[in-house]
CSV table of C-alpha atoms in Angstrom, one decimal:
chain,number,residue,atom,x,y,z
A,73,ASN,CA,26.2,-5.2,-9.5
A,74,PRO,CA,25.8,-7.8,-12.6
A,75,GLU,CA,29.0,-10.2,-11.3
A,76,TYR,CA,26.4,-11.2,-7.8
A,77,ILE,CA,23.6,-10.9,-9.1
A,78,ALA,CA,25.0,-13.2,-11.5
A,79,GLU,CA,26.7,-15.7,-8.7
A,80,CYS,CA,23.2,-15.6,-6.2
A,81,GLY,CA,21.0,-15.7,-9.2
A,82,ALA,CA,18.4,-12.2,-9.2
A,83,VAL,CA,16.5,-13.4,-6.5
A,84,ALA,CA,18.4,-14.6,-4.3
A,85,TRP,CA,20.5,-11.4,-4.9
A,86,LEU,CA,17.6,-8.3,-4.3
A,87,THR,CA,15.6,-10.9,-1.4
A,88,ARG,CA,19.4,-10.6,0.2
A,89,THR,CA,19.8,-6.9,-0.5
A,90,LEU,CA,17.4,-5.8,1.1
A,91,VAL,CA,17.6,-7.8,4.3
A,92,ARG,CA,21.0,-6.6,4.9
A,93,LYS,CA,20.4,-2.7,3.9
A,94,PHE,CA,17.6,-3.1,6.7
A,95,TYR,CA,20.4,-4.6,8.9
A,96,THR,CA,22.4,-1.5,7.6
A,97,ARG,CA,20.4,1.4,7.3
A,98,VAL,CA,17.3,1.0,9.3
A,99,LEU,CA,18.6,-0.9,12.5
A,100,ARG,CA,22.0,-0.1,12.5
A,101,ARG,CA,22.4,-3.2,14.2
A,102,ASP,CA,24.5,-6.5,14.0
A,103,HIS,CA,23.1,-9.6,12.6
A,104,ARG,CA,24.3,-13.5,12.4
A,105,LEU,CA,25.1,-16.0,9.8
A,106,ARG,CA,25.0,-19.5,9.1
A,107,LEU,CA,28.1,-20.1,7.5
A,108,ALA,CA,27.9,-23.4,4.4
A,109,ASN,CA,29.8,-25.5,7.5
A,110,GLY,CA,28.1,-24.5,10.1
A,111,VAL,CA,29.4,-22.3,11.7
A,112,TRP,CA,28.1,-19.1,12.8
A,113,MET,CA,29.2,-15.4,12.5
A,114,ASP,CA,28.3,-12.4,13.7
A,115,LEU,CA,28.4,-9.5,10.6
A,116,PRO,CA,29.1,-5.7,12.1
A,117,TRP,CA,26.3,-4.1,10.7
A,118,ASP,CA,29.0,-2.2,9.6
A,119,ASN,CA,31.8,-3.2,7.4
A,120,ALA,CA,31.1,-3.8,3.3
A,121,ASN,CA,32.6,-7.5,4.0
A,122,ALA,CA,30.1,-8.5,5.8
A,123,THR,CA,28.1,-7.1,2.8
A,124,GLY,CA,29.6,-9.1,0.7
A,125,ILE,CA,29.8,-12.8,2.4
A,126,PHE,CA,25.6,-12.4,3.5
A,127,VAL,CA,24.1,-11.7,-0.5
A,128,LYS,CA,26.9,-13.8,-2.1
A,129,ARG,CA,26.7,-17.3,0.2
A,130,PRO,CA,28.0,-19.8,0.6
A,131,SER,CA,31.3,-18.7,-1.1
A,132,GLN,CA,32.4,-15.1,-0.6
A,133,ASP,CA,35.6,-16.3,-3.4
A,134,TRP,CA,33.5,-18.5,-5.9
A,135,GLY,CA,34.5,-21.9,-4.3
A,136,SER,CA,38.2,-21.3,-2.8
A,137,GLU,CA,36.4,-21.9,1.1
A,138,GLN,CA,35.5,-25.3,0.3
A,139,THR,CA,39.0,-26.7,-2.1
A,140,LEU,CA,40.5,-25.4,0.7
A,141,ALA,CA,38.6,-27.5,3.5
A,142,ARG,CA,39.9,-30.6,2.1
A,143,PHE,CA,42.8,-30.3,2.2
A,144,LEU,CA,42.9,-28.9,6.0
A,145,ASN,CA,43.9,-32.0,8.7
A,146,ARG,CA,42.5,-32.1,12.2
A,147,GLU,CA,45.7,-32.8,13.9
A,148,GLN,CA,47.3,-29.5,12.4
A,149,ASP,CA,47.3,-25.5,12.1
A,150,PHE,CA,46.2,-23.2,9.9
A,151,LEU,CA,47.3,-19.7,10.4
A,152,ASP,CA,44.9,-16.5,8.9
A,153,VAL,CA,46.9,-13.9,8.2
A,154,GLY,CA,45.1,-10.6,7.8
A,155,ALA,CA,41.6,-12.1,9.4
A,156,HIS,CA,39.5,-8.8,9.3
A,157,ILE,CA,36.4,-10.4,10.8
A,158,GLY,CA,37.4,-13.1,11.1
A,159,TYR,CA,35.8,-14.8,7.7
A,160,TYR,CA,38.2,-17.4,6.9
A,161,SER,CA,39.3,-18.4,10.4
A,162,LEU,CA,35.7,-19.7,11.0
A,163,TRP,CA,35.2,-21.1,7.6
A,164,ALA,CA,38.5,-23.3,8.7
A,165,SER,CA,37.8,-23.4,12.1
A,166,PRO,CA,36.3,-27.4,12.1
A,167,TYR,CA,39.4,-29.0,9.6
A,168,CYS,CA,41.5,-28.7,11.5
A,169,ARG,CA,43.8,-28.1,15.5
A,170,ARG,CA,43.6,-24.5,16.2
A,171,VAL,CA,43.3,-21.7,13.7
A,172,PHE,CA,45.8,-18.1,14.8
A,173,ALA,CA,43.6,-14.9,13.7
A,174,PHE,CA,46.4,-12.0,12.8
A,175,GLU,CA,44.9,-8.0,12.7
A,176,PRO,CA,46.3,-5.8,14.2
A,177,ASP,CA,43.8,-3.3,13.1
A,178,ALA,CA,41.8,-2.0,16.7
A,179,ARG,CA,38.7,-2.0,14.2
A,180,ASN,CA,39.1,-4.7,12.9
A,181,LEU,CA,40.1,-7.1,15.9
A,182,ARG,CA,36.9,-6.0,18.6
A,183,HIS,CA,34.2,-8.1,15.9
A,184,LEU,CA,37.4,-10.3,15.0
A,185,GLU,CA,37.6,-11.5,19.5
A,186,GLN,CA,33.4,-11.4,18.5
A,187,ASN,CA,33.4,-13.8,16.2
A,188,ARG,CA,36.4,-15.9,17.5
A,189,ARG,CA,33.9,-16.9,20.4
A,190,ASN,CA,31.7,-18.8,18.0
A,191,ALA,CA,34.4,-21.6,17.6
A,192,ASP,CA,36.5,-23.1,20.3
A,193,ASN,CA,39.4,-23.0,18.4
A,194,ILE,CA,41.0,-20.3,17.1
A,195,THR,CA,43.1,-17.6,18.3
A,196,VAL,CA,44.1,-13.8,17.6
A,197,VAL,CA,47.1,-12.5,17.4
A,198,PRO,CA,46.8,-9.0,17.1
A,199,VAL,CA,50.6,-8.8,15.2
A,200,ALA,CA,51.2,-7.4,11.2
A,201,VAL,CA,52.7,-10.2,9.5
A,202,THR,CA,56.0,-8.9,7.0
A,203,GLU,CA,58.7,-10.9,4.8
A,204,GLN,CA,61.2,-9.4,7.0
A,205,GLU,CA,62.1,-9.8,10.9
A,206,VAL,CA,61.2,-6.4,12.7
A,207,GLU,CA,59.2,-5.8,16.1
A,208,SER,CA,57.5,-2.9,14.2
A,209,VAL,CA,55.9,-1.4,11.3
A,210,ALA,CA,54.1,1.7,9.9
A,211,PHE,CA,50.8,0.6,9.1
A,212,CYS,CA,48.1,2.9,6.9
A,213,LEU,CA,44.2,2.3,8.9
A,214,ALA,CA,42.5,3.4,5.7
A,215,ASP,CA,38.4,4.2,6.0
A,216,GLU,CA,37.6,1.1,4.5
A,217,PRO,CA,39.0,-1.6,7.3
A,218,SER,CA,39.2,-4.1,4.7
A,219,VAL,CA,41.9,-2.6,2.4
A,220,ASN,CA,44.3,-1.0,5.2
A,221,VAL,CA,48.0,-1.8,4.0
A,222,ILE,CA,51.2,-1.2,5.1
A,223,ALA,CA,52.8,1.8,4.6
A,224,GLY,CA,56.3,2.4,2.9
A,225,GLU,CA,55.9,-1.0,0.9
A,226,LEU,CA,52.6,0.8,-1.1
A,227,PRO,CA,50.9,3.7,-2.4
A,228,ALA,CA,48.4,3.9,0.4
A,229,GLN,CA,46.1,7.2,2.2
A,230,GLY,CA,44.7,7.2,5.9
A,231,ASN,CA,45.9,6.9,9.2
A,232,ARG,CA,49.4,5.5,10.3
A,233,VAL,CA,50.1,4.0,13.2
A,234,VAL,CA,52.8,1.7,14.7
A,235,VAL,CA,51.0,-2.3,15.2
A,236,PRO,CA,53.5,-4.9,16.2
A,237,ALA,CA,55.1,-7.0,13.2
A,238,THR,CA,56.2,-10.9,13.2
A,239,THR,CA,57.0,-13.6,10.3
A,240,ILE,CA,55.3,-16.5,9.7
A,241,ASP,CA,58.8,-18.2,10.6
A,242,ARG,CA,59.3,-16.5,13.2
A,243,PHE,CA,55.9,-16.9,14.6
A,244,CYS,CA,56.0,-20.7,14.0
A,245,ARG,CA,60.6,-20.6,15.3
A,246,GLU,CA,58.6,-19.0,18.8
A,247,HIS,CA,55.3,-21.7,18.6
A,248,PRO,CA,57.1,-24.4,18.1
A,249,GLU,CA,53.9,-26.4,18.7
A,250,VAL,CA,52.7,-25.2,15.6
A,251,VAL,CA,52.3,-27.4,12.8
A,252,PRO,CA,50.5,-25.7,9.5
A,253,CYS,CA,48.9,-27.3,6.9
A,254,ALA,CA,47.4,-24.3,5.2
A,255,VAL,CA,47.8,-20.4,5.4
A,256,LYS,CA,45.4,-17.5,4.5
A,257,VAL,CA,47.2,-13.7,3.1
A,258,ASP,CA,44.6,-11.2,2.5
A,259,VAL,CA,47.3,-8.2,2.7
A,260,GLU,CA,46.2,-5.6,-0.1
A,261,GLY,CA,48.7,-5.8,-2.4
A,262,TYR,CA,51.1,-7.5,-0.1
A,263,ASP,CA,50.9,-11.4,0.0
A,264,LEU,CA,53.3,-12.2,-2.1
A,265,PRO,CA,56.1,-10.1,1.1
A,266,VAL,CA,54.1,-12.0,2.8
A,267,VAL,CA,55.1,-16.0,1.4
A,268,ARG,CA,58.8,-15.0,1.2
A,269,GLY,CA,58.6,-15.0,4.7
A,270,ALA,CA,57.7,-18.4,5.5
A,271,ARG,CA,60.4,-19.6,4.0
A,272,GLU,CA,61.3,-22.0,6.2
A,273,VAL,CA,57.8,-23.2,7.4
A,274,ILE,CA,58.1,-24.4,3.4
A,275,GLY,CA,60.7,-25.9,3.3
A,276,ARG,CA,59.2,-27.9,7.4
A,277,PHE,CA,55.6,-27.9,6.5
A,278,GLU,CA,55.2,-27.7,2.8
A,279,PRO,CA,51.7,-25.6,4.3
A,280,LEU,CA,48.8,-25.0,1.1
A,281,PHE,CA,48.6,-21.1,0.4
A,282,LEU,CA,45.6,-19.2,0.0
A,283,ILE,CA,46.2,-15.6,-1.1
A,284,GLU,CA,44.4,-12.7,-2.6
A,285,PHE,CA,47.4,-11.7,-5.4
A,286,TYR,CA,46.6,-8.6,-6.9
A,287,GLU,CA,49.4,-6.9,-9.6
A,288,GLY,CA,51.1,-4.2,-7.9
A,289,PRO,CA,54.9,-3.4,-8.0
A,290,LEU,CA,55.5,-6.0,-5.2
A,291,ASN,CA,53.0,-8.6,-6.7
A,292,THR,CA,54.2,-8.8,-10.6
A,293,PRO,CA,52.8,-13.1,-11.6
A,294,GLU,CA,56.8,-12.8,-13.0
A,295,ALA,CA,57.7,-13.0,-8.5
A,296,LEU,CA,54.9,-15.7,-8.9
A,297,PHE,CA,56.3,-18.0,-11.1
A,298,ASP,CA,60.2,-17.5,-9.8
A,299,PHE,CA,59.0,-17.8,-6.8
A,300,CYS,CA,56.6,-20.9,-6.6
A,301,ALA,CA,59.8,-22.3,-9.6
A,302,GLU,CA,61.6,-22.4,-6.8
A,303,VAL,CA,60.2,-24.1,-3.3
A,304,GLY,CA,58.7,-26.5,-6.5
A,305,TYR,CA,55.0,-24.8,-6.3
A,306,SER,CA,52.2,-24.3,-7.7
A,307,VAL,CA,49.4,-21.7,-9.2
A,308,PHE,CA,46.4,-22.8,-9.0
A,309,ALA,CA,42.9,-21.0,-8.6
A,310,HIS,CA,38.8,-21.0,-9.7
A,311,VAL,CA,38.5,-18.3,-12.4
A,312,LYS,CA,35.6,-17.4,-14.3
A,313,PRO,CA,37.6,-18.2,-17.7
A,314,ARG,CA,37.2,-15.6,-21.0
A,315,ARG,CA,34.0,-16.0,-23.6
A,316,ALA,CA,34.8,-16.6,-27.2
A,317,ASP,CA,34.4,-13.1,-27.8
A,318,GLY,CA,36.7,-11.9,-24.6
A,319,SER,CA,34.0,-11.9,-22.1
A,320,TYR,CA,34.1,-12.7,-19.3
A,321,ASP,CA,31.5,-15.9,-18.3
A,322,PHE,CA,30.2,-14.7,-14.7
A,323,ARG,CA,28.3,-17.6,-14.2
A,324,ARG,CA,30.6,-20.2,-14.9
A,325,ILE,CA,33.5,-20.6,-12.5
A,326,VAL,CA,36.1,-23.3,-13.1
A,327,LEU,CA,39.1,-24.8,-10.5
A,328,ARG,CA,42.4,-24.1,-12.8
A,329,GLU,CA,46.0,-24.1,-12.8
A,330,LEU,CA,47.1,-20.9,-14.0
A,331,THR,CA,51.1,-21.0,-15.5
A,332,ARG,CA,53.1,-17.1,-16.7
A,333,GLU,CA,51.1,-18.5,-20.5
A,334,ASN,CA,47.7,-18.5,-19.4
A,335,TRP,CA,47.7,-15.3,-16.5
A,336,GLY,CA,46.1,-13.1,-18.1
A,337,ARG,CA,43.5,-14.4,-19.7
A,338,ASN,CA,41.3,-15.4,-16.6
A,339,TRP,CA,39.1,-13.7,-13.9
A,340,ARG,CA,40.0,-14.8,-10.0
A,341,ILE,CA,39.9,-13.3,-6.7
A,342,MET,CA,42.4,-16.4,-4.7
A,343,ILE,CA,44.7,-18.4,-5.9
A,344,PHE,CA,46.1,-21.3,-4.0
A,345,LEU,CA,49.8,-22.4,-4.3
A,346,VAL,CA,50.3,-25.9,-4.3
A,347,PRO,CA,52.9,-27.4,-3.4
A,348,GLY,CA,54.5,-30.5,-4.6
A,349,ARG,CA,52.8,-33.1,-2.3
A,350,TRP,CA,49.4,-32.1,-3.7
A,351,ARG,CA,49.7,-31.2,-7.0
A,352,SER,CA,48.4,-34.8,-8.0
A,353,ALA,CA,45.1,-34.0,-5.7
A,354,PHE,CA,44.5,-30.4,-6.8
A,355,GLU,CA,45.2,-31.8,-11.2
A,356,GLU,CA,42.5,-34.0,-10.2
A,357,LEU,CA,40.2,-31.6,-9.2
A,358,VAL,CA,40.3,-29.4,-11.9
A,359,ASN,CA,37.1,-29.1,-14.0
């Protein structure tokens, strides 16, 4: 993988890849990794996302983890929507009061429960998070558990099951002790609708959002910037900028503000939706 090699360095990439293959193909056994924040994470041997975490350490998402940690509050809470096996839950756990990890897929839940034991402030919430307040939703289980999606909203393949559902607003309304300082959303193309289901929380707490944003029918740049303008948020991201010849610089990662005008000129994985109260702090981090 040229991207991984560029990010890790050839020697580190090769060493880590060989070690991971030894566990997954020879031993067929889980193993552990100490994250850059000092918290241990259990890596399932049969999970592709765990392989990426092991190979790309210390940062899976180009520094988004470290930037997120700067804005967490030990007196407030972190919501991890689409927690998968617990990477961001474990990343956030030392820096906030409590972590609420939302994950509806039973295949991921057993690994998430195992990783929850590596921190003392993570609560697993086995529900899907949606835009509308419904009791349950059809959920499509993909062959690879990291790319599940809510059925009916986006084209998807796989087995469909019915899972309990909530919105961020409803969860916080039903748990008034929860004070979210930040929310991570990674739900395979349904990210912006989940954020729209947090309008009450945005109005009350102005949390920072870190979201994946694969463009699609429900995630369009126009809808994103319209929503941010409505609620007074800005968009920032760790990006790989284009070179003069139009190619991306794999080795260079910078934090930039994204706008309607420069959206297509930067390669990103995750984006920050930044409330006005933290805009100046993000501007200071731009490089």
